[in-house]
């Protein structure tokens, strides 16, 4: 039966995710058949697939300290007050994602980066190639109203996958996964209502029914994923690795200290899971 790793997004909360995945790397829990990452989770997933230990955390730290990344003066510009294209520079130059290893290690694996297709408002499960892997992570992380709001791949416009499939656990199940590990960036079981960004999006795109519906239904899709996690179908083993309490960093708010604290909590949660799995292996369970 297929094993899947599903990774929620979360902006700078991805520091927690990078800690969890570094722990899995150390514990050699790396053999998955299906990968699905959303937004910041897609970035963390990419470094995990290449086996580049601590590099995601390093990339997040560099981005957070970049004085050009956040500029309130750009809030009403096409770039957005967070310049997501800085991510490309980091992934190519400062903390290079090893694309050769990404392709090599994903051979015979089903790797998907989740983005939202702007024309339809539907989730797109992008299969990255060497040529567009970094582009796909940028598309998955492009936030309307915060960053430039759209990114083109092969002539198609995409934005953040968190609006169309925030936790693609049901999708992984539909691909045949029956052993699923879900890495979260919000505490387990906490339902959400429609957020102000979602409400703003539904109003802003009110003349585009597909996009308006997308923003109106994000919280419903999110809560549906939690229902699946809490009550998976019979014959499915599901492990949820989530913070115990809200993380110190937010999607857009952070300090160097908050990023370090979230990373360390992720390490702790990940190491607990590794210890549990090691104990079961020792008992041959």
XYZ file of C-alpha atoms in Angstrom:
285
model
C 0.000 0.000 0.000
C 1.259 3.463 -0.901
C 2.715 5.814 1.690
C 2.111 9.544 1.424
C 3.617 12.660 2.961
C 1.174 15.589 2.965
C 2.425 19.019 4.030
C 0.251 22.017 4.897
C 1.437 25.522 4.045
C 1.752 28.362 6.500
C 4.135 31.095 5.400
C 6.790 31.597 8.054
C 5.221 28.867 10.169
C 7.031 26.606 7.712
C 9.977 26.855 10.122
C 8.073 24.310 12.230
C 7.650 22.074 9.186
C 11.350 22.224 8.402
C 12.088 21.068 11.956
C 9.705 18.115 11.622
C 11.194 17.085 8.287
C 14.772 17.413 9.536
C 13.842 15.016 12.344
C 12.359 12.562 9.834
C 15.536 12.863 7.773
C 17.716 12.038 10.783
C 15.408 9.141 11.680
C 15.528 7.887 8.081
C 11.782 8.092 7.668
C 12.111 9.208 4.077
C 10.551 6.457 1.998
C 7.248 7.801 0.695
C 5.522 6.986 -2.578
C 3.366 10.108 -2.788
C 4.277 13.681 -1.829
C 1.886 16.641 -1.753
C 3.036 20.051 -0.531
C 1.187 23.357 -0.388
C 2.753 26.821 -0.405
C 5.564 26.929 2.186
C 4.995 23.209 2.649
C 5.980 22.667 -0.983
C 9.278 24.443 -0.331
C 9.986 22.326 2.751
C 8.985 19.183 0.847
C 11.410 20.015 -1.953
C 14.414 20.326 0.356
C 13.302 17.133 2.134
C 13.172 15.155 -1.107
C 16.709 16.240 -1.954
C 17.935 15.302 1.523
C 19.354 18.793 2.108
C 19.299 18.767 5.905
C 18.506 22.134 7.589
C 18.530 23.925 4.238
C 14.841 24.823 4.353
C 15.317 26.423 7.766
C 18.361 28.256 6.420
C 16.369 29.533 3.432
C 13.525 30.751 5.672
C 15.995 32.531 7.954
C 17.640 34.291 5.015
C 14.276 35.341 3.591
C 13.158 36.683 6.974
C 16.315 38.771 7.345
C 16.189 40.170 3.796
C 15.386 43.914 4.105
C 14.002 43.941 0.557
C 11.519 41.099 1.063
C 8.936 43.149 2.971
C 8.214 46.725 1.917
C 4.959 48.319 3.040
C 5.466 50.922 0.303
C 4.807 48.147 -2.249
C 1.430 47.221 -0.728
C -0.603 48.579 -3.640
C 1.915 47.655 -6.343
C 1.857 44.596 -8.611
C 4.765 43.142 -6.627
C 2.919 43.171 -3.302
C 4.448 44.148 0.019
C 6.169 40.738 0.147
C 8.299 40.176 -2.959
C 7.910 36.435 -3.520
C 10.455 36.502 -6.346
C 13.169 36.792 -3.683
C 12.370 33.158 -2.975
C 13.615 32.218 -6.439
C 16.923 33.972 -5.831
C 17.403 32.106 -2.559
C 16.443 28.717 -4.023
C 18.743 29.190 -7.012
C 21.697 31.072 -5.544
C 21.908 31.417 -1.762
C 20.564 28.048 -0.589
C 20.428 26.212 -3.911
C 17.820 23.494 -4.203
C 19.666 20.518 -5.699
C 17.466 19.952 -8.717
C 19.469 16.960 -9.922
C 18.804 15.198 -6.613
C 15.182 16.333 -6.652
C 14.627 14.546 -9.957
C 16.759 11.536 -9.015
C 15.038 11.023 -5.650
C 11.549 11.461 -7.081
C 11.952 8.785 -9.759
C 9.016 6.364 -9.511
C 7.425 8.704 -6.923
C 4.328 10.843 -7.340
C 5.446 14.338 -6.327
C 2.880 17.141 -6.482
C 3.042 20.828 -5.686
C -0.427 22.209 -5.068
C -1.386 25.540 -6.621
C -4.685 27.196 -7.508
C -5.477 27.713 -11.170
C -6.531 31.332 -11.453
C -8.953 30.829 -14.347
C -11.023 28.137 -12.627
C -10.267 28.530 -8.911
C -9.606 24.782 -8.786
C -6.631 23.000 -7.259
C -3.844 22.057 -9.659
C -1.551 19.241 -8.537
C 1.578 20.200 -10.437
C 4.161 17.527 -11.247
C 7.419 19.473 -11.173
C 10.191 18.939 -13.701
C 13.794 20.052 -13.401
C 12.962 23.096 -15.511
C 9.963 24.317 -13.525
C 10.383 22.886 -9.999
C 11.259 26.232 -8.419
C 8.604 27.986 -10.510
C 6.010 25.548 -9.175
C 6.926 26.317 -5.549
C 6.636 30.044 -6.257
C 3.237 29.550 -7.906
C 2.081 27.539 -4.894
C 3.232 30.322 -2.540
C 1.943 33.371 -4.416
C -0.598 35.070 -2.161
C -3.188 37.463 -3.589
C -3.130 40.852 -1.794
C 0.201 40.004 -0.092
C 2.593 39.087 -2.918
C 2.198 39.635 -6.657
C -0.888 37.389 -6.612
C -0.164 35.340 -9.717
C 2.628 33.314 -11.289
C 2.784 31.880 -14.795
C 3.872 28.339 -15.664
C 3.656 27.366 -19.332
C 1.260 30.221 -19.955
C -1.166 29.318 -17.157
C -1.759 31.623 -14.178
C -1.581 30.166 -10.677
C -1.660 31.413 -7.102
C -1.355 29.927 -3.611
C -2.612 26.348 -3.342
C -3.852 26.941 0.185
C -7.029 28.474 -1.195
C -8.098 25.453 -3.250
C -6.763 22.466 -1.256
C -5.136 23.633 1.996
C -4.403 20.123 3.333
C -4.498 17.673 0.401
C -4.935 14.559 2.511
C -8.109 13.427 0.768
C -6.364 13.816 -2.600
C -3.510 11.588 -1.363
C -6.033 8.944 -0.332
C -7.659 9.113 -3.756
C -4.246 8.402 -5.309
C -4.075 5.145 -3.356
C -2.244 6.197 -0.181
C -3.226 4.118 2.834
C -0.353 5.088 5.141
C -0.353 8.880 5.419
C 1.808 11.293 7.402
C 0.386 14.827 7.576
C 2.597 17.700 8.712
C 0.505 20.612 9.996
C 1.367 24.197 10.908
C -1.697 24.747 13.093
C -2.740 22.813 16.202
C -4.706 19.630 15.699
C -8.479 19.813 15.470
C -8.916 23.601 15.389
C -11.682 24.468 12.918
C -11.795 27.813 11.176
C -14.448 30.200 9.911
C -14.123 32.289 6.785
C -11.157 34.612 7.314
C -10.969 38.277 6.394
C -8.570 37.564 3.483
C -11.026 34.936 2.210
C -13.935 37.354 2.544
C -11.925 40.107 0.844
C -11.023 37.718 -1.982
C -14.630 36.674 -2.523
C -15.658 40.345 -2.704
C -12.705 41.502 -4.818
C -13.342 38.768 -7.392
C -17.132 39.024 -7.146
C -17.459 39.383 -10.936
C -15.544 36.109 -11.405
C -17.762 33.374 -9.984
C -15.052 30.692 -10.081
C -12.607 32.744 -8.019
C -15.272 34.157 -5.717
C -16.466 30.617 -4.973
C -12.864 29.549 -4.335
C -12.382 32.191 -1.636
C -15.825 31.502 -0.184
C -15.129 27.792 0.247
C -11.535 27.660 1.528
C -12.558 27.271 5.171
C -15.010 24.516 4.211
C -12.265 22.571 2.413
C -9.933 23.088 5.361
C -12.453 21.776 7.883
C -13.301 18.862 5.593
C -9.620 17.876 5.615
C -9.663 17.909 9.430
C -12.710 15.630 9.393
C -10.764 13.220 7.186
C -7.700 13.358 9.445
C -9.737 12.682 12.575
C -11.813 9.903 10.999
C -9.830 8.336 8.159
C -11.446 5.601 6.054
C -11.191 2.035 7.260
C -7.859 0.464 6.375
C -6.010 3.793 6.448
C -3.217 4.590 8.906
C -2.805 8.320 9.437
C -0.271 10.186 11.581
C -0.707 13.916 12.175
C 2.391 15.876 13.227
C 1.115 19.229 14.460
C 2.197 21.937 16.909
C 0.783 21.565 20.408
C -0.180 25.245 20.575
C -0.203 28.107 18.048
C 3.260 28.763 16.680
C 5.213 31.910 17.507
C 5.413 32.939 13.854
C 2.441 33.714 11.660
C 1.985 33.401 7.938
C 3.295 36.947 7.474
C 4.492 37.927 10.982
C 7.789 36.712 12.345
C 11.020 37.491 14.173
C 14.309 35.633 14.070
C 13.540 34.297 17.569
C 10.047 33.101 16.627
C 11.415 31.222 13.626
C 14.043 29.480 15.774
C 11.475 28.555 18.447
C 9.083 27.133 15.861
C 11.874 25.145 14.221
C 12.863 23.642 17.571
C 9.270 22.684 18.356
C 9.089 20.992 14.961
C 12.265 19.060 15.744
C 10.778 17.899 19.047
C 7.507 16.760 17.451
C 9.374 15.041 14.639
C 11.800 13.262 16.966
C 8.906 11.993 19.105
C 7.404 10.471 15.967
C 10.755 8.950 14.970
C 11.124 7.428 18.442
C 7.622 5.978 18.232
C 8.288 4.449 14.812
C 11.661 3.076 15.945
C 9.998 1.430 18.958
C 7.419 -0.230 16.720
C 10.118 -1.464 14.343
C 12.048 -2.961 17.254
C 8.920 -4.899 18.185
C 8.502 -5.877 14.531
C 5.049 -4.286 14.442
